[in-house]
Amino acid sequence: MNLHQSVKALLALFLIGGTTLKAQLAFNNNGSLTLQIDNGLVVHSDGDVANMNTSTLVFESAGEPNLEFDGHFTNGTSATLTSGTGLLELTGSTSQNLDFGGDDLYNLEINNAAGGVFTRSATVNNEVQFTTGDFTTTDTELLTFETGASAAGAADASHVNGPVAKNFNSTTAFTFPIGHGSSYNSLAYTPSGTGATTMKAKYNYTQPSNRSSLGAGICKVSNVEYWDLTRTSGSQDGTVTLEWDGESTVSDLPDLLVAYWDGSNWQDGGGTASGAAGSGTIPSGSAMSTFNTYTLGTNPCDNSLPVELIEFTAEPKNNEAVDVRWVTATEINNDYFVVLRSKDGVNFSPIDSVDSHGDGNSTEMQNYSLMDYQPYSGTSYYRLKQVDYDGTTSYSNIEIVNFEGVEIISLFPNPSEGEVNIVVKSSETGTITFTVHDAVGKIIKSEQFQINEGNNQIGSFINGANGKYFVSVVTSDGKYYDYDVVLME
């Protein structure tokens, strides 16, 4: 059965199970229609799905009615999405935007290697299935798991890039399906009681701040990664379990510990590690009550870096080269450095190597530099690899250099009477997505603009009361720009 482009009516339409309904191009429920998908029915849309105006999209509360879609999903602010026991499955081949209108979902599955981007927050009541591809979230466009919801199948090839929230009311552990790029780096939380509590976690593939501020019983903390873990509501404490992989540079499991930031120093959260140097987990030694930043630590320093790197930078020069510089405070058994470059921020290749200036050991500041005369067109990612005499390696944070692609030059006027102009410089045709949030995080406007090669000036209008608005501009080549715009009419 084929459904061409749209469904528009002032009546109720019940789709009975046992068949597949295929919508060519778009599936547009755009009137006052109640569209019910019954158990056993698979509805597949080759394009976008839009549930708009005062329409209602209902999944039967029995079995698993399934709506597959290859394009974007939009549930309008006046429309209703009743999830029942239904499954929404991303099946596209390009990135899909997800706006579920604030209504809860029952089951959600990502089966799209290009991924899905949340443009409005959503809550899942039963399960999120990670098959292939990543979800992208932000603090204002958040994926939340309800108390009974679970995550299945999260791995390097499929997870969430960005923050994830979880509501708890039991002592059942939950593993946050988070990571970065093509790496899955989970954090698990086990409440110590049944009090209603909401936790939010995010993985960061860069070194944490204040690494030299160490409390008692801790020698060093990771310079590779950290996790943000916050308690957004409730008061329940719990055990925090961190996961590591080969890039975490773990060597001696018995000396590993969970480290947490208390606002002044890194503190020892204890723990007993299990696994191997290339992968494993470590739970905190007891229930934690401080929620801020977590990372791997060690005491004594068997897992510590042989080099104390205090600075790593990459700066463009004359729009044709990149000046890469780094500074070390101390070096122990340091053999050499390798400067790595990447087109996607995930897969890195070596540019050149630089020997230790301190003959392997130094307690004085050492300055290094290397010029890259062949950066990639558009965006280049740089990272430093340090190699010890025994072959042990560690990595720096990632630096990003842009030469081409789409770049936002300015946004004006600010303050504004409502009119907003965006100046865009681009080396290619593309798009920008302009999104406006109010003070409580609600999206009040989101629109996409086509841009041409060269300089572009795009106008938009914010229609709202006086006050501060949060504007984000996302380019088609993946750059994010955030602005605070003050409206003064």
mmCIF file with all atom_site columns, C-alpha atoms in Angstrom, residues 23-28 43-51 67-75 88-99 111-112 114-118:
data_model
loop_
_atom_site.group_PDB
_atom_site.id
_atom_site.type_symbol
_atom_site.label_atom_id
_atom_site.label_alt_id
_atom_site.label_comp_id
_atom_site.label_asym_id
_atom_site.label_entity_id
_atom_site.label_seq_id
_atom_site.pdbx_PDB_ins_code
_atom_site.Cartn_x
_atom_site.Cartn_y
_atom_site.Cartn_z
_atom_site.occupancy
_atom_site.B_iso_or_equiv
_atom_site.pdbx_formal_charge
_atom_site.auth_seq_id
_atom_site.auth_comp_id
_atom_site.auth_asym_id
_atom_site.auth_atom_id
_atom_site.pdbx_PDB_model_num
ATOM 1  C CA . ALA A 1 23  ? 4.599  6.895  2.185  1.00 0.00 ? 23  ALA A CA 1
ATOM 2  C CA . GLN A 1 24  ? 6.447  8.123  -0.881 1.00 0.00 ? 24  GLN A CA 1
ATOM 3  C CA . LEU A 1 25  ? 8.369  11.371 -0.299 1.00 0.00 ? 25  LEU A CA 1
ATOM 4  C CA . ALA A 1 26  ? 6.759  12.875 2.838  1.00 0.00 ? 26  ALA A CA 1
ATOM 5  C CA . PHE A 1 27  ? 4.242  11.744 5.441  1.00 0.00 ? 27  PHE A CA 1
ATOM 6  C CA . ASN A 1 28  ? 2.335  14.908 6.326  1.00 0.00 ? 28  ASN A CA 1
ATOM 7  C CA . VAL A 1 43  ? 4.451  2.556  8.359  1.00 0.00 ? 43  VAL A CA 1
ATOM 8  C CA . HIS A 1 44  ? 7.491  3.633  6.346  1.00 0.00 ? 44  HIS A CA 1
ATOM 9  C CA . SER A 1 45  ? 8.104  7.182  5.132  1.00 0.00 ? 45  SER A CA 1
ATOM 10 C CA . ASP A 1 46  ? 10.744 7.780  2.453  1.00 0.00 ? 46  ASP A CA 1
ATOM 11 C CA . GLY A 1 47  ? 10.892 11.428 3.476  1.00 0.00 ? 47  GLY A CA 1
ATOM 12 C CA . ASP A 1 48  ? 9.965  13.701 6.363  1.00 0.00 ? 48  ASP A CA 1
ATOM 13 C CA . VAL A 1 49  ? 7.238  12.988 8.916  1.00 0.00 ? 49  VAL A CA 1
ATOM 14 C CA . ALA A 1 50  ? 5.177  15.977 10.039 1.00 0.00 ? 50  ALA A CA 1
ATOM 15 C CA . ASN A 1 51  ? 2.340  15.868 12.569 1.00 0.00 ? 51  ASN A CA 1
ATOM 16 C CA . LEU A 1 67  ? 6.786  4.038  12.217 1.00 0.00 ? 67  LEU A CA 1
ATOM 17 C CA . GLU A 1 68  ? 9.982  4.106  10.150 1.00 0.00 ? 68  GLU A CA 1
ATOM 18 C CA . PHE A 1 69  ? 11.122 7.366  8.583  1.00 0.00 ? 69  PHE A CA 1
ATOM 19 C CA . ASP A 1 70  ? 14.036 8.398  6.342  1.00 0.00 ? 70  ASP A CA 1
ATOM 20 C CA . GLY A 1 71  ? 13.756 12.166 6.778  1.00 0.00 ? 71  GLY A CA 1
ATOM 21 C CA . HIS A 1 72  ? 13.199 14.660 9.571  1.00 0.00 ? 72  HIS A CA 1
ATOM 22 C CA . PHE A 1 73  ? 10.464 14.269 12.212 1.00 0.00 ? 73  PHE A CA 1
ATOM 23 C CA . THR A 1 74  ? 8.386  17.244 13.364 1.00 0.00 ? 74  THR A CA 1
ATOM 24 C CA . ASN A 1 75  ? 5.578  17.157 15.917 1.00 0.00 ? 75  ASN A CA 1
ATOM 25 C CA . LEU A 1 88  ? 9.853  5.243  16.061 1.00 0.00 ? 88  LEU A CA 1
ATOM 26 C CA . GLU A 1 89  ? 12.805 4.118  13.946 1.00 0.00 ? 89  GLU A CA 1
ATOM 27 C CA . LEU A 1 90  ? 15.314 6.325  12.103 1.00 0.00 ? 90  LEU A CA 1
ATOM 28 C CA . THR A 1 91  ? 16.077 4.610  8.781  1.00 0.00 ? 91  THR A CA 1
ATOM 29 C CA . GLY A 1 92  ? 17.549 7.393  6.661  1.00 0.00 ? 92  GLY A CA 1
ATOM 30 C CA . SER A 1 93  ? 20.940 7.731  4.984  1.00 0.00 ? 93  SER A CA 1
ATOM 31 C CA . THR A 1 94  ? 21.544 11.407 5.823  1.00 0.00 ? 94  THR A CA 1
ATOM 32 C CA . SER A 1 95  ? 21.381 13.144 9.192  1.00 0.00 ? 95  SER A CA 1
ATOM 33 C CA . GLN A 1 96  ? 17.810 13.373 10.535 1.00 0.00 ? 96  GLN A CA 1
ATOM 34 C CA . ASN A 1 97  ? 16.464 16.207 12.716 1.00 0.00 ? 97  ASN A CA 1
ATOM 35 C CA . LEU A 1 98  ? 14.166 15.119 15.550 1.00 0.00 ? 98  LEU A CA 1
ATOM 36 C CA . ASP A 1 99  ? 11.466 17.349 17.049 1.00 0.00 ? 99  ASP A CA 1
ATOM 37 C CA . ASN A 1 111 ? 19.327 2.648  12.380 1.00 0.00 ? 111 ASN A CA 1
ATOM 38 C CA . ASN A 1 112 ? 21.055 5.355  10.348 1.00 0.00 ? 112 ASN A CA 1
ATOM 39 C CA . ALA A 1 114 ? 24.519 9.364  9.437  1.00 0.00 ? 114 ALA A CA 1
ATOM 40 C CA . GLY A 1 115 ? 22.846 9.884  12.820 1.00 0.00 ? 115 GLY A CA 1
ATOM 41 C CA . GLY A 1 116 ? 19.983 11.848 14.313 1.00 0.00 ? 116 GLY A CA 1
ATOM 42 C CA . VAL A 1 117 ? 20.029 15.330 15.855 1.00 0.00 ? 117 VAL A CA 1
ATOM 43 C CA . PHE A 1 118 ? 17.581 16.313 18.590 1.00 0.00 ? 118 PHE A CA 1
#
